[in-house]
Amino acid sequence: MNNLFIAENERNRIEEADDGAIVDLERIRDEQMQSVSAPAEPHIALRRLAALRAEIGKWKSVAAAAHETHASQADRAVDPLAKWRTISRRTFAIVALFSLFVNVLMLTMPIYLFQISDRVLTSRSLDTLLMLSALAVGLLATLSVLDILRRQVLGRLAASMEVILGGPILAGIVMSAPTGEGGSLQALRSLHQVRSFLSSPTMLLLFDAPLAPFYFGVIFLIHPSLGAIVLAAGFVLFAIALLNQTATAGPLGKAGSFSSKADAHAESLARNAQVINAMGMLNESILHWGREQAPALASQINAHDRNFWISGASKFARLVTQIVVLGWGAHLALAGELTGGMMIAASIIGGRALQPLEGMIEGWRSVVQSRAAYARVRTALEGLSKEKSKLRLPRPAGKLSVERLLYIPQGTREPILNGLNFELKPGESLAIVGPSGSGKSTLARILVGCLFPTAGKVRLDGTELRNWDRRQFGEFTGYLPQEVELFPGTIKENICRLRTDLPDKEIYDAAAVAGVHDMVCQLAAGYETVLDRNGAPLSGGQKQRIALARAFFGNPSLIVLDEPNSNLDSVGEKALADSMMRAKERGVTIVLITQRPALLNTVDKVLVLRSGRMEGFGAPRDVLHRLVSQAAPVPSA
C-alpha cells in the first residue's frame, strides 16, 4: 500500500508539473500574440514569432523533463514483484484461453476417426472423405498455431521475469549481505530455475490438467459406463500423484539444502583458486567439496527412484485404462449400444484425459523444485521491498562523527568494536593503526555504510549513514577495500564506476588526482585496456592504483582507504601520498588504514585500535609520544 501511495503521489506531482507548464505556455503565447498583433514592422513580428517558438520549445522541454523525472521516481516506487505478478496473471489468462481452444481442437483426431469408421466406410463417399480430411487438416493447423502461440507467450513471460526481477534480486544480493562481502547468488540461480520452468512442457501440463473434466464429459456423452471407467482411472492417477508428492517431498528438500551448501563451498574454492594451486590443495579441496555434494546426490537419487517407480505405475494405469475402454467398448459394440468408431474415439479421448495427470506425476520433481525456487525469489524481493526511499540531501561537506560505536557480528557475543568516539572536520585526514585483528577493516566498512553498527551512531554532516539515500551516499564516498577487486571491462569503466552519464574529463581528473594517468598511458590500449575478472593484465600494485582512482572519482566528500599501500612500491607510495595531499587541498575528508609509518606524516590525526578499543586519538606526534611513554619501563626505586 505504501508503494501504491508513493506512486500515486508521484503521478499527482507529474500532473501538477505538466499543468504548470501548460499554464505558463498559454500565458507566454497570449502575451507574445498580443505584441505580434499590434502594428509593427514585418521583420519585428517575425522576430517575435521566432522568440515565441523558442520560448514554447523551452517550456515543452521543461515539462517533458519534469514528466520523465517524476515518472521514473514513480516507477521506482512500484514493487517489482507486484509488477511481475500483474503481468503474469494477465499472461496466464491468455495462455489459459489458448489452452481451452487447444484442448477442444484435440478432439479433431478422435472425431475424424469416428466419422471415417461410421460414415465414410459405410457410405463409401469419396467427397465426404475429402471434405472431412480437409476440415481435419485445417483444425489441426489451427491447433498447432495456438499451441505455438501459448508456448511463445510463456517464453516471453519467462524473459520478462528475468528483466523485471533480475536487477532487483542482484541489487538485493549486493545490498543485503550481512558481512558486506556480497551475498550468495542462490536467489539469482533460483530466478533462472523458475524462468526455465515457465517455458517448459511441464508448465503447459498445469494448464491442460484442469481441463481433464472436459474430456471426461465427452466420454460420458459417448457412453456413461465408459465415462465411469475413465473417471475412476482419473481418481487413481490423482491418488498416485498425491503419493508421489508425499514420497518425494522429503528427499527433494534435503537434496536442495545439501546442494546449496555444496554450491556455496564450490564458490569459495573458485575464489581461492590461487591459494589452492599454489599450495597443492586441489585434491583435498575437491574431497572436501565431495563430502558436501555426496548427501545431495544421495537424496536426489532417492527422490528420483521413488518418482520413477510411481511414474511407471501411473503409465501402467493409463495404458490399462485404454485397454479396458477398448475391451468394454467392443462389448458394448457387440451389444449394439455404440459403434466401432465411437469405441475408438472413446479410447483416444480417455488417453488424452489421463495424459496431463500422468505428465504431472513425471514432472512433479520440477514443479516442487520450481515452487521452492520461487519462494526463495519472493523472500529475496520482499527483503528488498522493505527498503524505504530516503530524502536526497545536499552534498556533504565531509564532517564525520562516530558516537559510542559498538559492533557485534551476528551469531557471536564478543564485540569487534567497542566504545569508539571520534570526530573529523571537513578536509581532515585520519590514519587508523593497530595490530591485526583489532577491527580496523571492520571500522572501514562501517564508515562507508557496508555494515551498520550494533549500537552507536556514525554520522556524515550530522545525518546517520543509514538515513542517507544509498546511491547518493555512494556518489559522495570513495572506498578502497583491503582486497582489491576490479570489474570485468575496461580501465575507463572501472575508474568511472561503470557509469556512462558523465564526461570523460571526470575520469581524467580522478586518474590525475590518484597519480595513475601516466601509468595508464603506458599501456598499449590506454584507458581502453580490457581487464578480466581477476584484473589481468595488471599487476597487484597497478590494480590497487586503479582502484584508488576509482575511489577518487566524482570528487567525493569522504574517502576511506583500507591498506592502500599494501601492494605498492616506492613510486606507488609517493603517488599515494601526493594523491592524499591533492585530495586534502580539495577539502576531502580522508580515513586511512595503514601498517606503515611512512604515511603518518601526511595525516592530521591518528587513531590507535587494539582489541576493538581506542588506545589513542589525536595529532600523530602526540599520540605516538603517549604510546611510547606508556610502553617505556618504569625505573626501579
XYZ file of C-alpha atoms in Angstrom:
637
model
C 0.000 0.000 0.000
C 2.884 2.376 0.789
C 4.353 1.783 -2.665
C 0.997 2.446 -4.313
C 0.539 5.617 -2.228
C 4.007 6.868 -3.203
C 3.363 6.077 -6.861
C 0.047 7.963 -6.733
C 1.730 10.995 -5.153
C 4.367 10.944 -7.904
C 1.675 10.845 -10.563
C -0.033 13.854 -8.951
C 3.292 15.709 -8.940
C 3.734 14.898 -12.637
C 0.283 16.228 -13.428
C 0.933 19.402 -11.404
C 4.243 19.960 -13.204
C 2.615 19.440 -16.588
C -0.349 21.682 -15.680
C 2.019 24.411 -14.506
C 3.995 24.188 -17.711
C 0.804 24.379 -19.788
C -0.405 27.467 -17.883
C 2.948 29.160 -18.460
C 2.840 28.244 -22.135
C -0.620 29.753 -22.509
C 0.460 32.926 -20.702
C 3.536 33.341 -22.908
C 1.525 32.641 -26.035
C -1.109 35.255 -25.132
C 1.500 37.892 -24.305
C 3.517 37.254 -27.445
C 0.467 37.095 -29.689
C -0.797 40.387 -28.276
C 2.518 42.007 -29.069
C 2.591 40.434 -32.519
C -0.959 41.559 -33.299
C -0.020 45.190 -32.596
C 1.043 47.273 -35.592
C 4.721 46.684 -36.181
C 7.213 46.172 -38.905
C 7.076 42.717 -40.566
C 10.617 41.821 -39.567
C 9.855 42.728 -35.924
C 6.793 40.483 -35.978
C 8.850 37.638 -37.408
C 11.443 38.030 -34.661
C 8.714 37.985 -32.045
C 7.215 34.839 -33.553
C 10.640 33.157 -33.524
C 11.086 34.152 -29.882
C 7.637 32.741 -29.151
C 8.531 29.410 -30.760
C 11.822 29.251 -28.835
C 10.089 30.025 -25.537
C 7.415 27.413 -26.169
C 10.073 24.852 -27.081
C 11.960 25.603 -23.863
C 8.886 25.145 -21.714
C 7.939 21.952 -23.543
C 11.378 20.534 -22.764
C 10.991 21.572 -19.114
C 7.600 19.877 -18.912
C 8.948 16.753 -20.612
C 11.927 16.627 -18.253
C 9.665 17.043 -15.229
C 7.361 14.333 -16.518
C 10.266 11.945 -17.159
C 11.853 12.611 -13.755
C 8.670 12.169 -11.775
C 7.621 9.157 -13.845
C 10.947 7.454 -13.165
C 10.553 8.155 -9.445
C 7.038 6.735 -9.538
C 8.276 3.637 -11.352
C 10.944 3.075 -8.713
C 8.207 3.157 -6.071
C 6.429 0.183 -7.674
C 7.224 -3.190 -6.148
C 8.884 -5.276 -8.910
C 7.318 -8.488 -7.599
C 3.851 -6.919 -7.665
C 4.512 -5.650 -11.187
C 5.519 -9.110 -12.375
C 2.517 -10.702 -10.650
C 0.220 -8.337 -12.528
C 1.872 -9.200 -15.834
C 1.885 -12.928 -15.068
C -1.817 -13.003 -14.168
C -2.713 -11.339 -17.451
C -0.396 -13.672 -19.350
C -1.700 -16.776 -17.584
C -5.244 -15.751 -18.523
C -4.213 -15.566 -22.187
C -2.439 -18.933 -22.001
C -5.472 -20.467 -20.269
C -7.711 -19.216 -23.093
C -5.358 -20.651 -25.710
C -5.226 -23.935 -23.761
C -9.018 -24.145 -23.766
C -9.144 -23.895 -27.559
C -6.179 -26.276 -27.918
C -7.888 -28.938 -25.828
C -11.152 -28.538 -27.717
C -9.289 -28.910 -31.001
C -7.581 -32.038 -29.648
C -10.914 -33.770 -30.295
C -10.277 -33.377 -34.024
C -8.470 -36.686 -34.422
C -10.919 -38.939 -32.499
C -13.902 -37.285 -34.191
C -12.204 -37.708 -37.583
C -11.603 -41.414 -36.899
C -15.186 -41.776 -35.703
C -16.516 -40.187 -38.901
C -14.216 -42.289 -41.105
C -15.305 -45.502 -39.407
C -19.022 -44.861 -39.123
C -19.768 -42.618 -42.092
C -17.160 -42.852 -44.855
C -16.634 -46.609 -44.740
C -20.374 -47.256 -44.730
C -21.316 -44.685 -47.378
C -18.177 -45.206 -49.494
C -18.364 -41.480 -50.398
C -15.079 -40.031 -51.683
C -16.437 -36.486 -51.448
C -17.245 -36.948 -47.772
C -13.752 -38.308 -47.136
C -12.107 -35.350 -48.876
C -14.272 -32.838 -47.049
C -13.634 -34.407 -43.643
C -9.909 -34.677 -44.337
C -9.644 -31.038 -45.411
C -11.595 -29.901 -42.347
C -9.431 -32.029 -40.047
C -6.219 -30.661 -41.555
C -7.472 -27.093 -41.107
C -8.414 -27.707 -37.476
C -5.069 -29.373 -36.748
C -3.260 -26.418 -38.332
C -5.220 -24.078 -36.059
C -4.351 -26.293 -33.084
C -0.653 -26.143 -33.952
C -0.691 -22.361 -34.305
C -2.456 -21.903 -30.963
C -0.046 -24.305 -29.271
C 2.922 -22.404 -30.709
C 1.415 -19.105 -29.575
C 0.892 -20.232 -25.995
C 4.458 -21.533 -25.849
C 5.717 -18.206 -27.196
C 3.635 -16.298 -24.659
C 5.105 -18.343 -21.812
C 8.584 -17.835 -23.258
C 8.028 -14.062 -23.319
C 6.747 -14.211 -19.752
C 9.877 -16.067 -18.664
C 12.042 -13.418 -20.315
C 10.039 -10.601 -18.717
C 10.548 -12.229 -15.337
C 14.302 -12.017 -15.855
C 14.017 -8.394 -16.990
C 11.758 -7.240 -14.150
C 13.158 -9.259 -11.243
C 16.779 -9.903 -12.247
C 18.043 -6.418 -11.438
C 16.248 -6.083 -8.074
C 17.408 -9.546 -6.990
C 21.014 -8.750 -7.868
C 20.655 -5.446 -6.018
C 19.322 -7.323 -3.001
C 22.260 -9.733 -3.116
C 24.693 -6.835 -3.069
C 22.850 -4.659 -0.553
C 21.583 -7.181 1.987
C 24.788 -9.158 2.530
C 25.277 -9.037 6.336
C 29.059 -9.138 6.130
C 29.376 -6.538 3.418
C 31.287 -9.000 1.244
C 28.468 -9.748 -1.186
C 25.683 -12.261 -0.775
C 25.069 -15.669 -2.225
C 23.903 -15.991 -5.814
C 21.329 -18.610 -4.828
C 18.413 -16.214 -5.331
C 19.621 -15.373 -8.839
C 20.041 -19.070 -9.673
C 16.538 -19.656 -8.317
C 15.242 -16.986 -10.682
C 16.884 -18.779 -13.610
C 15.290 -22.042 -12.467
C 11.807 -20.510 -12.339
C 12.371 -18.879 -15.728
C 13.289 -22.247 -17.263
C 10.230 -23.881 -15.703
C 7.876 -21.247 -17.114
C 8.840 -22.188 -20.672
C 8.984 -25.950 -20.048
C 6.416 -28.570 -21.204
C 5.529 -29.234 -17.564
C 4.165 -25.698 -17.314
C 1.761 -26.425 -20.169
C 0.538 -29.514 -18.330
C -0.519 -27.258 -15.446
C -2.921 -25.573 -17.866
C -4.052 -28.818 -19.522
C -4.698 -30.821 -16.333
C -7.664 -28.685 -15.118
C -9.365 -29.332 -18.482
C -9.412 -33.107 -17.944
C -13.089 -32.977 -16.762
C -13.972 -31.674 -20.236
C -12.741 -34.955 -21.758
C -14.497 -36.948 -19.044
C -17.745 -35.231 -20.036
C -17.224 -36.074 -23.713
C -16.666 -39.750 -22.850
C -19.822 -39.749 -20.708
C -21.700 -38.470 -23.752
C -20.372 -41.415 -25.776
C -21.446 -43.888 -23.082
C -21.866 -43.468 -19.291
C -20.101 -46.727 -18.441
C -17.006 -45.736 -20.444
C -17.034 -42.345 -18.720
C -17.183 -44.037 -15.328
C -14.156 -46.201 -16.209
C -12.057 -43.209 -17.273
C -13.206 -41.142 -14.283
C -12.222 -43.937 -11.898
C -8.824 -44.098 -13.583
C -8.510 -40.339 -13.109
C -9.078 -40.705 -9.363
C -6.461 -43.462 -9.281
C -3.919 -41.240 -11.033
C -4.769 -38.378 -8.674
C -4.096 -40.655 -5.701
C -0.817 -41.721 -7.301
C 0.097 -38.046 -7.728
C -0.526 -37.397 -4.018
C 1.580 -40.433 -3.166
C 4.341 -39.134 -5.418
C 4.285 -35.732 -3.728
C 4.457 -37.287 -0.264
C 7.186 -39.750 -1.198
C 9.478 -37.264 -2.947
C 8.994 -34.037 -0.950
C 11.373 -35.005 1.854
C 14.268 -36.273 -0.299
C 13.949 -33.353 -2.722
C 14.031 -30.855 0.151
C 17.147 -32.450 1.607
C 18.770 -32.581 -1.823
C 18.143 -28.869 -2.344
C 19.577 -27.962 1.059
C 22.702 -30.081 0.631
C 23.162 -28.869 -2.938
C 23.036 -25.213 -1.833
C 25.767 -25.838 0.729
C 27.887 -27.654 -1.842
C 27.441 -24.822 -4.359
C 28.476 -22.255 -1.749
C 31.567 -24.327 -0.998
C 32.369 -24.538 -4.716
C 32.115 -20.734 -4.981
C 34.555 -20.449 -2.079
C 37.002 -22.784 -3.824
C 36.761 -20.734 -7.020
C 37.526 -17.522 -5.116
C 40.595 -19.118 -3.525
C 41.884 -20.800 -6.694
C 45.319 -19.168 -6.463
C 45.870 -20.348 -2.893
C 44.703 -23.862 -3.773
C 47.028 -24.125 -6.770
C 49.988 -22.506 -5.026
C 49.925 -24.849 -2.031
C 48.833 -28.047 -3.761
C 45.434 -28.220 -2.067
C 43.462 -29.282 -5.158
C 42.785 -32.916 -4.194
C 41.875 -32.059 -0.603
C 39.610 -29.225 -1.746
C 37.733 -31.476 -4.156
C 37.375 -34.159 -1.486
C 36.021 -31.583 0.947
C 33.502 -30.412 -1.639
C 32.621 -34.023 -2.452
C 31.747 -34.733 1.178
C 29.117 -31.997 0.976
C 27.931 -32.935 -2.507
C 27.509 -36.653 -1.707
C 24.434 -36.231 0.580
C 22.810 -34.057 -2.096
C 23.336 -36.735 -4.740
C 22.118 -39.486 -2.412
C 18.914 -37.596 -1.584
C 18.379 -36.749 -5.240
C 18.821 -40.370 -6.330
C 16.385 -41.457 -3.623
C 13.788 -38.960 -4.845
C 14.367 -39.935 -8.481
C 13.978 -43.644 -7.758
C 10.674 -43.082 -6.000
C 9.464 -40.794 -8.764
C 10.457 -43.290 -11.480
C 8.564 -46.165 -9.860
C 5.477 -44.056 -9.240
C 5.624 -42.643 -12.779
C 5.825 -46.168 -14.146
C 2.761 -47.103 -12.105
C 0.851 -44.108 -13.490
C 1.758 -45.021 -17.069
C 0.671 -48.607 -16.433
C -2.658 -47.355 -15.045
C -3.254 -45.171 -18.098
C -2.456 -47.926 -20.603
C -4.611 -50.429 -18.723
C -7.439 -47.882 -18.728
C -7.235 -47.554 -22.510
C -7.303 -51.344 -22.882
C -10.317 -51.581 -20.575
C -12.076 -48.825 -22.520
C -11.392 -50.646 -25.800
C -12.456 -54.009 -24.386
C -15.624 -52.733 -22.757
C -16.344 -50.617 -25.822
C -16.071 -53.714 -28.006
C -18.512 -55.460 -25.669
C -20.924 -52.549 -25.979
C -20.470 -52.556 -29.770
C -21.312 -56.242 -29.884
C -24.394 -55.453 -27.812
C -25.333 -52.742 -30.308
C -25.049 -49.860 -27.794
C -22.342 -48.000 -29.733
C -20.410 -48.218 -32.977
C -16.822 -49.199 -33.625
C -15.893 -45.604 -34.378
C -17.298 -44.455 -31.053
C -15.292 -47.171 -29.296
C -12.017 -45.992 -30.895
C -12.827 -42.337 -30.221
C -13.559 -43.071 -26.550
C -10.201 -44.836 -26.159
C -8.281 -41.912 -27.694
C -10.171 -39.291 -25.673
C -9.666 -41.292 -22.482
C -5.926 -41.413 -23.073
C -5.921 -37.669 -23.701
C -7.857 -37.038 -20.467
C -5.343 -39.004 -18.385
C -2.194 -37.830 -20.164
C -1.836 -34.467 -18.306
C -2.209 -36.227 -14.953
C 0.447 -38.745 -15.906
C 2.727 -35.975 -17.160
C 2.297 -34.075 -13.903
C 3.455 -37.117 -11.959
C 6.541 -37.479 -14.145
C 7.348 -33.774 -13.909
C 6.414 -33.318 -10.274
C 10.057 -33.018 -9.269
C 10.484 -29.886 -11.385
C 7.221 -28.485 -10.008
C 8.415 -28.890 -6.410
C 11.866 -27.501 -7.129
C 10.484 -24.529 -9.058
C 7.999 -23.761 -6.308
C 10.821 -23.757 -3.748
C 12.921 -21.599 -6.080
C 10.080 -19.092 -6.455
C 9.755 -18.948 -2.661
C 13.439 -18.003 -2.448
C 12.945 -15.352 -5.122
C 9.940 -13.939 -3.276
C 11.855 -13.865 0.015
C 14.761 -12.021 -1.587
C 12.469 -9.426 -3.150
C 10.385 -8.965 -0.009
C 13.565 -8.131 1.880
C 14.454 -5.574 -0.771
C 10.960 -4.031 -0.789
C 11.369 -3.133 2.891
C 13.955 -0.541 1.862
C 12.231 2.820 2.133
C 13.049 5.746 -0.087
C 15.297 8.307 1.608
C 15.357 12.078 1.323
C 18.055 13.274 -1.054
C 20.298 15.579 0.957
C 22.675 18.325 -0.193
C 26.289 17.491 -0.933
C 28.016 16.874 2.413
C 30.971 18.976 3.496
C 32.664 15.877 4.925
C 32.157 16.161 8.689
C 32.402 12.613 10.079
C 31.433 11.722 13.642
C 31.409 8.370 15.449
C 29.492 8.135 18.728
C 29.755 5.204 21.185
C 30.213 2.731 18.344
C 29.636 -0.941 19.165
C 29.708 -3.752 16.629
C 28.996 -7.416 17.400
C 28.781 -9.778 14.400
C 25.658 -11.888 14.023
C 25.905 -15.220 15.797
C 28.648 -14.100 18.193
C 28.791 -12.385 21.560
C 32.234 -10.833 21.508
C 32.344 -7.275 20.137
C 34.818 -6.469 17.391
C 34.488 -2.727 18.052
C 33.520 -1.291 21.419
C 33.074 2.272 22.649
C 34.584 4.235 19.748
C 34.183 8.025 19.811
C 35.872 10.461 17.448
C 35.118 13.278 15.032
C 36.701 14.631 11.869
C 36.121 18.087 10.468
C 35.707 18.588 6.718
C 39.038 18.216 4.976
C 40.788 16.474 7.873
C 42.643 13.194 7.445
C 42.837 10.297 9.885
C 45.151 7.287 9.996
C 43.862 4.208 11.822
C 46.642 1.948 13.086
C 46.770 -1.108 15.269
C 47.699 -4.776 15.312
C 45.988 -7.354 13.113
C 42.548 -8.332 14.346
C 41.926 -5.047 16.119
C 38.888 -4.212 13.949
C 40.399 -1.690 11.533
C 38.856 -3.114 8.343
C 35.517 -3.614 10.092
C 35.544 0.049 11.095
C 36.312 0.999 7.482
C 33.292 -0.951 6.225
C 31.096 0.720 8.840
C 32.314 4.188 7.837
C 31.224 3.614 4.214
C 27.889 2.016 5.128
C 28.689 -1.575 4.142
C 27.985 -2.591 7.735
C 25.723 -0.988 10.302
C 26.796 -0.792 13.950
C 25.075 -2.875 16.602
C 24.835 0.261 18.750
C 26.010 3.828 18.484
C 25.918 6.286 15.612
C 28.022 7.087 12.562
C 27.104 10.429 11.025
C 28.139 12.299 7.904
C 27.345 16.003 8.196
C 25.058 15.217 11.126
C 22.960 12.596 9.299
C 23.270 8.965 10.331
C 24.553 6.786 7.499
C 21.510 4.520 7.484
C 19.338 7.579 6.734
C 21.255 8.545 3.590
C 19.976 7.508 0.190
C 22.271 4.625 -0.699
C 23.103 5.767 -4.232
C 23.536 9.399 -3.251
C 25.817 8.455 -0.360
C 27.886 6.326 -2.723
C 28.337 9.251 -5.100
C 29.831 11.296 -2.257
C 32.021 8.468 -0.948
C 35.202 6.787 -2.146
C 36.256 3.387 -0.830
C 39.329 1.256 -1.416
C 38.867 -2.144 0.295
C 41.710 -4.226 1.624
C 41.094 -6.895 -1.007
C 41.057 -5.036 -4.319
C 38.540 -6.294 -6.880
C 38.184 -4.780 -10.346
C 35.226 -5.390 -12.626
C 35.497 -7.146 -15.990
C 35.703 -4.349 -18.531
C 37.999 -1.501 -19.489
C 40.149 0.586 -17.161
C 37.948 3.536 -18.092
C 34.827 1.691 -16.936
C 36.490 0.687 -13.674
C 37.603 4.215 -12.839
C 34.205 5.775 -13.616
C 32.373 3.148 -11.511
C 30.666 1.714 -14.631
C 28.786 4.973 -15.225
C 28.094 6.227 -18.745
C 26.337 9.521 -17.966
C 29.422 11.581 -17.067
C 32.034 13.276 -19.279
C 35.484 11.780 -19.795
C 37.022 14.782 -18.055
C 35.922 13.406 -14.686
C 37.715 10.142 -15.466
C 40.875 12.062 -16.289
C 40.533 14.172 -13.125
C 40.235 11.051 -10.950
C 43.234 9.446 -12.643
C 45.234 12.658 -12.254
C 44.401 13.009 -8.559
C 45.317 9.357 -7.964
C 48.504 9.777 -9.999
C 47.754 6.894 -12.378
C 47.318 8.787 -15.643
C 50.921 8.276 -16.756
C 50.795 4.606 -15.766
C 47.616 4.031 -17.793
C 49.015 5.861 -20.817
C 51.966 3.456 -20.888
C 49.606 0.541 -21.559
C 49.085 -0.439 -25.185
C 45.357 0.354 -25.188
C 45.486 3.037 -22.501
C 42.154 3.607 -20.796
C 40.516 1.114 -23.174
C 42.635 -1.765 -21.832
C 40.250 -4.651 -21.168
C 40.535 -6.383 -17.788
C 39.256 -9.835 -16.949
C 37.543 -10.695 -13.681
C 40.921 -11.129 -11.964
C 42.209 -7.751 -13.138
C 44.700 -9.208 -15.634
C 46.880 -7.991 -17.309
C 47.517 -5.567 -14.415
C 49.831 -6.386 -11.527
C 48.704 -6.225 -7.916
C 50.113 -2.740 -7.432
C 48.570 -1.474 -10.679
C 45.168 -2.860 -9.703
C 45.430 -1.093 -6.362
C 46.241 2.220 -8.038
C 43.323 1.857 -10.488
C 41.047 1.127 -7.519
C 42.461 4.241 -5.844
C 41.470 6.311 -8.882
C 38.002 4.767 -8.668
C 37.791 5.912 -5.046
C 38.690 9.488 -6.075
C 36.221 9.522 -8.989
C 33.471 12.131 -8.812
C 35.258 14.370 -6.280
C 33.798 12.624 -3.185
C 33.485 14.311 0.198
C 34.663 11.262 2.176
C 37.297 8.710 1.170
C 38.136 5.569 3.157
C 41.309 3.716 2.158
C 41.987 0.298 3.689
C 45.675 -0.605 3.365
C 46.069 1.398 0.126
C 49.838 0.830 0.010
C 49.924 -2.897 0.738
C 50.933 -3.738 -2.861
C 52.703 -0.511 -3.808
C 56.369 0.066 -4.437
C 58.188 3.272 -3.519
C 56.922 5.031 -6.645
C 53.368 3.975 -5.870
C 53.659 5.106 -2.244
C 54.883 8.528 -3.321
C 51.984 8.780 -5.777
C 49.599 7.790 -2.962
C 50.993 10.476 -0.644
C 50.691 13.070 -3.403
C 47.117 11.937 -4.081
C 46.180 12.419 -0.450
C 47.669 15.908 -0.448
C 45.727 16.849 -3.601
C 42.516 15.464 -2.067
C 43.075 17.445 1.143
C 43.512 20.595 -0.907
C 40.046 19.939 -2.323
C 38.609 19.649 1.203
C 38.079 15.881 1.099
C 37.867 14.042 4.430
C 40.200 11.025 4.334
C 40.295 7.951 6.574
C 43.390 5.833 6.024
C 44.144 2.394 7.443
C 47.798 1.512 7.299
C 50.513 -0.553 8.920
C 53.351 1.541 7.518
C 54.571 4.649 9.376
C 55.551 6.489 6.184
C 52.018 7.804 5.618
C 51.526 9.046 9.188
C 53.304 12.285 8.321
C 50.606 13.108 5.753
C 47.584 12.920 8.101
C 46.137 15.305 10.671
C 45.103 12.738 13.276
C 45.881 9.165 14.303
C 43.519 6.621 15.867
C 45.089 3.622 17.600
C 42.925 0.498 17.871
C 43.669 -2.539 19.995
C 41.170 -5.370 20.513
C 38.394 -3.145 19.201
C 39.015 -0.290 21.647
C 40.608 3.114 21.258
C 44.026 3.447 22.821
C 44.733 6.877 21.451
C 43.343 9.635 19.274
C 44.809 12.975 18.297
C 47.685 14.544 16.428
C 50.243 11.975 15.196
C 53.120 13.373 17.263
C 51.079 13.500 20.491
C 49.553 10.025 20.091
C 52.828 8.315 19.217
C 54.653 10.114 22.053
C 51.966 8.984 24.517
C 52.191 5.372 23.334
C 55.978 5.376 23.600
C 55.762 6.824 27.116
C 53.274 4.147 28.176
C 55.479 1.396 26.755
C 58.665 2.684 28.484
C 59.724 0.642 31.547
C 59.235 2.242 34.958
C 62.625 2.793 36.726
C 63.091 0.939 39.972
C 63.488 2.873 43.227
